[in-house]
Short mmCIF file of C-alpha atoms in Angstrom, two decimals:
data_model
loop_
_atom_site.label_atom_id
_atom_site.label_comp_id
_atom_site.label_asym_id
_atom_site.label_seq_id
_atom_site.Cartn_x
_atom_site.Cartn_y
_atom_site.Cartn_z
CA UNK C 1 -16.86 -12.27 0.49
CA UNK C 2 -14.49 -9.85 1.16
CA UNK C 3 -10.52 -11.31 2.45
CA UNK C 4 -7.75 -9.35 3.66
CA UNK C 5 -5.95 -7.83 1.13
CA UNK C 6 -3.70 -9.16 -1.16
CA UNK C 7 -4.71 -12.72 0.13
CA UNK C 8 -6.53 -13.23 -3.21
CA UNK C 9 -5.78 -13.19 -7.02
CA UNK C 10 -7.42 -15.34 -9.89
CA UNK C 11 -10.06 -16.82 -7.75
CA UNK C 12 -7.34 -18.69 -5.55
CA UNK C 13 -6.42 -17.59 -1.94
CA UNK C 14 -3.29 -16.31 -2.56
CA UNK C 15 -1.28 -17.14 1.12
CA UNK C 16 -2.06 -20.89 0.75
CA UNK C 17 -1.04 -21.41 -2.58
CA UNK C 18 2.43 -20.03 -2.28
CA UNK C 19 3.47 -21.38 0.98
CA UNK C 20 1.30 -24.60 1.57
CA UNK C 21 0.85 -25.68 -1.62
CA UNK C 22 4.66 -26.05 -2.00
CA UNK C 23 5.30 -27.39 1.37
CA UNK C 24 2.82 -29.83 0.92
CA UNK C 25 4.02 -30.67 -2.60
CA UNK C 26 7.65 -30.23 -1.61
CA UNK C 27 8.36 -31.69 2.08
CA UNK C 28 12.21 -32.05 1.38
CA UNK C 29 12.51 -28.23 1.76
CA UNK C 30 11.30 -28.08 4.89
CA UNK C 31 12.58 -31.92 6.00
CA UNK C 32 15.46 -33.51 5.32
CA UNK C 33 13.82 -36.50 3.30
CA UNK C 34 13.81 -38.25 -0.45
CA UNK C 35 10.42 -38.23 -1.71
CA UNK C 36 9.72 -41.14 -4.13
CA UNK C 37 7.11 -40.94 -7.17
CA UNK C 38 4.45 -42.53 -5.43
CA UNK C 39 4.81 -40.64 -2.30
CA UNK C 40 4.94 -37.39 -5.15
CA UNK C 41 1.66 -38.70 -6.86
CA UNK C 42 -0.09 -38.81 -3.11
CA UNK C 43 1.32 -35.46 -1.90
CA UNK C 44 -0.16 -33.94 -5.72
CA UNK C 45 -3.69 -35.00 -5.02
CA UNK C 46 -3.53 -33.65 -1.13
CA UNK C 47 -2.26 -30.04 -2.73
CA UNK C 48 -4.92 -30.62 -5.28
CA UNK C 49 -7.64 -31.23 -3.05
CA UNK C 50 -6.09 -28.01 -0.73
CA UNK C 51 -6.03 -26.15 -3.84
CA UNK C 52 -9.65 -26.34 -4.85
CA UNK C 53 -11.06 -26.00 -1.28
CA UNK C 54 -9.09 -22.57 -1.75
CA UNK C 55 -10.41 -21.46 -4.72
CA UNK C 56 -13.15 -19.35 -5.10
CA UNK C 57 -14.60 -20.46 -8.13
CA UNK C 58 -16.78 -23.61 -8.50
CA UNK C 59 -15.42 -26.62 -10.86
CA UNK C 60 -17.60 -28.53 -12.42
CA UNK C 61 -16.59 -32.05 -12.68
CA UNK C 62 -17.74 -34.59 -14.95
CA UNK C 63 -16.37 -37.85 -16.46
CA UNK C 64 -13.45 -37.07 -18.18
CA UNK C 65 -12.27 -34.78 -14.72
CA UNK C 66 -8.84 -35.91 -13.62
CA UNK C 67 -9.52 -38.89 -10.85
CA UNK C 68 -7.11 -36.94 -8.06
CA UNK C 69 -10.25 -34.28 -8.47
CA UNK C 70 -12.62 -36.63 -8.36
CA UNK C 71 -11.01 -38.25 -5.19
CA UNK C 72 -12.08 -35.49 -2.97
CA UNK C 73 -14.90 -33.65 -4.86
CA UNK C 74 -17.76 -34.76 -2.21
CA UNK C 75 -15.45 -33.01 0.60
CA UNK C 76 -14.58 -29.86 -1.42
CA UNK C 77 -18.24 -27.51 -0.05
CA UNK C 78 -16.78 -28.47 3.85
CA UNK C 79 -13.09 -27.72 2.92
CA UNK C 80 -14.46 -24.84 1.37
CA UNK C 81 -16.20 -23.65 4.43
CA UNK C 82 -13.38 -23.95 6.49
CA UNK C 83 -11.01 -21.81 4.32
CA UNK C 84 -14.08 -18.97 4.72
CA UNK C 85 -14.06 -18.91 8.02
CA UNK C 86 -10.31 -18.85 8.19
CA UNK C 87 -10.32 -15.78 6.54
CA UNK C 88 -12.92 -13.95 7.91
CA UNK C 89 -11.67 -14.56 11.19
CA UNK C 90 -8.44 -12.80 10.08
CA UNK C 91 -10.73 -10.21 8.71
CA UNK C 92 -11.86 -9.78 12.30
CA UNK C 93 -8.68 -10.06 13.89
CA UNK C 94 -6.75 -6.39 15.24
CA UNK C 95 -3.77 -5.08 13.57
CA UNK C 96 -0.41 -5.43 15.39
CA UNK C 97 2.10 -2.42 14.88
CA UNK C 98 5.42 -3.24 13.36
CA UNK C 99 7.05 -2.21 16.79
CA UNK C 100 4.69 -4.74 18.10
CA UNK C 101 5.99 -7.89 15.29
CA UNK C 102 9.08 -6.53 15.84
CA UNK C 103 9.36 -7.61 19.28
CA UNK C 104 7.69 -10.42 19.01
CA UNK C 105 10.58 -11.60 16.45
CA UNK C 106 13.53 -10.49 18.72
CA UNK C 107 12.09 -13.02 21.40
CA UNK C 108 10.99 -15.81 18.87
CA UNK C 109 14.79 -15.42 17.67
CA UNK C 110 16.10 -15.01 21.56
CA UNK C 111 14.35 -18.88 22.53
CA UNK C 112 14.88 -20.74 19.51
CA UNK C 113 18.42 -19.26 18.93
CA UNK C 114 20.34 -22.35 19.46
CA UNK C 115 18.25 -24.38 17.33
CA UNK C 116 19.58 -23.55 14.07
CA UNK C 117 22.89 -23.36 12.90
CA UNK C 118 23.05 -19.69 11.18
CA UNK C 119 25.95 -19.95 9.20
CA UNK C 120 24.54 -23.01 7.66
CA UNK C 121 21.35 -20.57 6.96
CA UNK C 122 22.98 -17.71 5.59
CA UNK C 123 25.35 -19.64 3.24
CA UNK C 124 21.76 -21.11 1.43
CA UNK C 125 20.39 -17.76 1.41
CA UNK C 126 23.51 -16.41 -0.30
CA UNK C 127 23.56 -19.27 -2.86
CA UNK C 128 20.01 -18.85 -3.43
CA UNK C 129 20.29 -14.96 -4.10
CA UNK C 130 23.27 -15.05 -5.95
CA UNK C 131 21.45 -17.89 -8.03
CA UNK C 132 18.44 -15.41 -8.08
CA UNK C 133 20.27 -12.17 -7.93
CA UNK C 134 18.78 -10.06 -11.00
CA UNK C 135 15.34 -10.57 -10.76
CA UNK C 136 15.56 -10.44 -6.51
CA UNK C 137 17.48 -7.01 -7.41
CA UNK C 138 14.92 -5.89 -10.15
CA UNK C 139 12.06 -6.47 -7.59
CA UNK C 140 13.13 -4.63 -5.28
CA UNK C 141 13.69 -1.79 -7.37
CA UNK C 142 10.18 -2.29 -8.81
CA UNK C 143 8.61 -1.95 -5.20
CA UNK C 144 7.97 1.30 -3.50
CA UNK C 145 8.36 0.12 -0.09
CA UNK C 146 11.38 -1.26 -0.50
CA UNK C 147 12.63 1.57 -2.42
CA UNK C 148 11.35 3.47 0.54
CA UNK C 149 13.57 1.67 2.36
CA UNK C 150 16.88 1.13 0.34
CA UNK C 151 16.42 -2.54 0.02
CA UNK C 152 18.39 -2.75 -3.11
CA UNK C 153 21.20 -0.90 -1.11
CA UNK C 154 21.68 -3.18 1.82
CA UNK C 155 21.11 -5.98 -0.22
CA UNK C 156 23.85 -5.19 -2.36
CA UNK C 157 25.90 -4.68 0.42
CA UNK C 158 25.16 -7.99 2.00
CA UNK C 159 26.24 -9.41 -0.88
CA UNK C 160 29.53 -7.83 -1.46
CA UNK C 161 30.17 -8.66 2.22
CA UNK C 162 29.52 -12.18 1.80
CA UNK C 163 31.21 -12.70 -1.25
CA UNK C 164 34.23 -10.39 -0.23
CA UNK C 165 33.97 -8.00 -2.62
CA UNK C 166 34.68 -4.33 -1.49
#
């Protein structure tokens, strides 16, 4: 089966596995919440279980497979099925045109505008890239789009804006 590119590396579905996965293993950064260990243990075995109805390749389990595998295993070919169908119904689905996303942003920001406090936002996204800054920086030099599009550049200048440099 064929998926929509650059939805799948290593036998894993690539979209899951770097947003779900991680919201599912880490709820406190989307909620404001403390997650204990045995809420942790729980929320391992659901991204386990997520995991391997993503993956393409079969396991084979046996006795000496980890129980939070075994917990699930039975459901796996049905979880599995689901996660096809998923994607080939993206497969199927038209492209929008940027212009198109675009829009669709602007009036996604326009309603929930008042729902977030922005400054709060963009002093975590500052911390986060000047935490981050280097590799953020070499990335973008490493990609041709955003080369394209002087990423780098207004990056940089975000950041000397924000941190008052001239």
């Amino acid at each position: 089966m064929r998926y929509p590119e650059g939805t799948e590396t290593g036998g894993i579905k690539f979209l899951p596995l770097r947003f779900w996965v991680n919201v599912i293993k880490n709820p406190q950064f989307v909620f404001d919440i403390h997650k204990s260990s045995i809420t942790d243990a729980c929320l391992s075995v659901v991204a386990q279980t997520f995991m391997d109805s993503c993956s393409t390749s079969e396991h084979r389990l046996g006795k000496d497979s980890p129980s939070n595998k075994l917990l699930y295993a039975k459901d796996i070919p049905n979880y599995k099925s689901w996660v096809e169908r998923y994607y080939r119904d993206i497969a199927k689905m038209p492209s929008i045109s940027d212009q198109d996303m675009d829009a669709y942003l602007v009036e996604q920001s326009r309603l929930h505008g008042n729902e977030f406090n922005t400054l709060s936002a963009l002093s975590e996204l500052y911390f986060y890239i000047n935490k981050y800054k280097e590799e953020i920086l070499t990335a973008l030099d490493r990609d041709g789009y955003c080369r394209k599009h002087k990423l780098r550049h207004k990056l940089e200048q975000a950041i000397n804006l924000m941190s008052g440099s001239s």
